[in-house]
Coordinates of C-alpha atoms in Angstrom, one line a residue:
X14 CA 11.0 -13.3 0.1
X15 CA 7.7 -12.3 -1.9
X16 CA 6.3 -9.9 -4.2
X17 CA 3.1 -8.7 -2.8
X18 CA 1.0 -6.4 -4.5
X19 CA -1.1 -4.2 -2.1
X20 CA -4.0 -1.7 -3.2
X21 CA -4.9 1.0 -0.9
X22 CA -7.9 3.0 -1.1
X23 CA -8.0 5.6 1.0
X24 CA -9.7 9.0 1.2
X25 CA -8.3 11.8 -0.8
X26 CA -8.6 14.2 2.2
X27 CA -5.4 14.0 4.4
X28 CA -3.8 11.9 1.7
X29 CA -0.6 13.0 1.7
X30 CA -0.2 12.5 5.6
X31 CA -0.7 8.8 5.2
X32 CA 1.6 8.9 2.1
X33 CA 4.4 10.0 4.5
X34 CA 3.5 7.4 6.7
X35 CA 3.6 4.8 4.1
X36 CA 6.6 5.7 2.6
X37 CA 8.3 5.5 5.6
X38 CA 7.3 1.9 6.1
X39 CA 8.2 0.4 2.6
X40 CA 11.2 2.8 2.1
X41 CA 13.9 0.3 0.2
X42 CA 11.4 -2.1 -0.9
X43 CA 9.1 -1.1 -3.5
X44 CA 9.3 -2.7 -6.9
X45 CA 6.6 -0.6 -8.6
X46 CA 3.6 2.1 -7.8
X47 CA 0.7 3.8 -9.5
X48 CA -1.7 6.7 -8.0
X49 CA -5.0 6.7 -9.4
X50 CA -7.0 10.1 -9.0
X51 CA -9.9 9.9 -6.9
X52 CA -13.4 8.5 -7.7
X53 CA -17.1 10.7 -7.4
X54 CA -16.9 9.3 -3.6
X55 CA -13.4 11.0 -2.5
X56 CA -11.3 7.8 -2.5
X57 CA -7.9 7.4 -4.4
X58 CA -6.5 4.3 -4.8
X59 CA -2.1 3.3 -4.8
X60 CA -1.4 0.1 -6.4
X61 CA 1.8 -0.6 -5.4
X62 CA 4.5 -3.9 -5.2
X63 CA 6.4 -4.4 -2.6
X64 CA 9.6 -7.2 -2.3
X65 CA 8.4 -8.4 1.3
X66 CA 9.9 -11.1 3.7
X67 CA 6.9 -11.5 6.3
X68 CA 3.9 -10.0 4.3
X69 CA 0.8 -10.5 7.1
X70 CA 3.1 -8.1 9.7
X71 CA 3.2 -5.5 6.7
X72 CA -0.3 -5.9 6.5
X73 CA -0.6 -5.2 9.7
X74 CA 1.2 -2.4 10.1
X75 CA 0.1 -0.8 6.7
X76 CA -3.5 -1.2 8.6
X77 CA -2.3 1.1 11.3
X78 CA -1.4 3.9 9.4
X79 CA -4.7 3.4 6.8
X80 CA -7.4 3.8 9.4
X81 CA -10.0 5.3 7.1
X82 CA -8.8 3.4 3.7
X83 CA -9.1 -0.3 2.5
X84 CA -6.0 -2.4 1.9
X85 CA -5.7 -5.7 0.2
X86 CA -3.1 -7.5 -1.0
X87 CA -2.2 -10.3 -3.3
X88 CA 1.3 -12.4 -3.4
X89 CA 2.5 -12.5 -6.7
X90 CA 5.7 -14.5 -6.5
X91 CA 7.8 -16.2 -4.2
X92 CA 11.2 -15.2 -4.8

């Protein structure tokens, strides 16, 4: 297991759609989270840590769902 941190920037428009979305992926699994409100551009940004077995598939999932958005992520500890 690992403790990834991901940050997402994604537009502020529709936000709470991909929310949803996200939510339902990392249900159970999230250690910690902070919303940041949204810069001049229109893009919020999530920081959030997730306790994750295979990290590159939630990357690529998380990708699906944030089509207009950024993600990146960062292991933080292998647990």
């Amino acid at each position: 297991m690992q403790i990834v941190e991901l940050d997402i920037k994604l537009p502020y428009e529709g936000r709470g759609k991909i929310l949803s979305r996200l939510y339902g992926t990392v249900r159970g699994r999230i250690r910690d989270i902070h919303f940041f409100p949204p810069d001049a551009e229109g893009m919020s940004e999530i920081k959030m840590e997730v306790v994750e077995d295979n990290a590159p598939k939630l990357l690529s999932d998380l990708k699906k769902i944030v089509r207009g958005g950024k993600i990146t992520f960062k292991v933080l500890s292998e647990v």
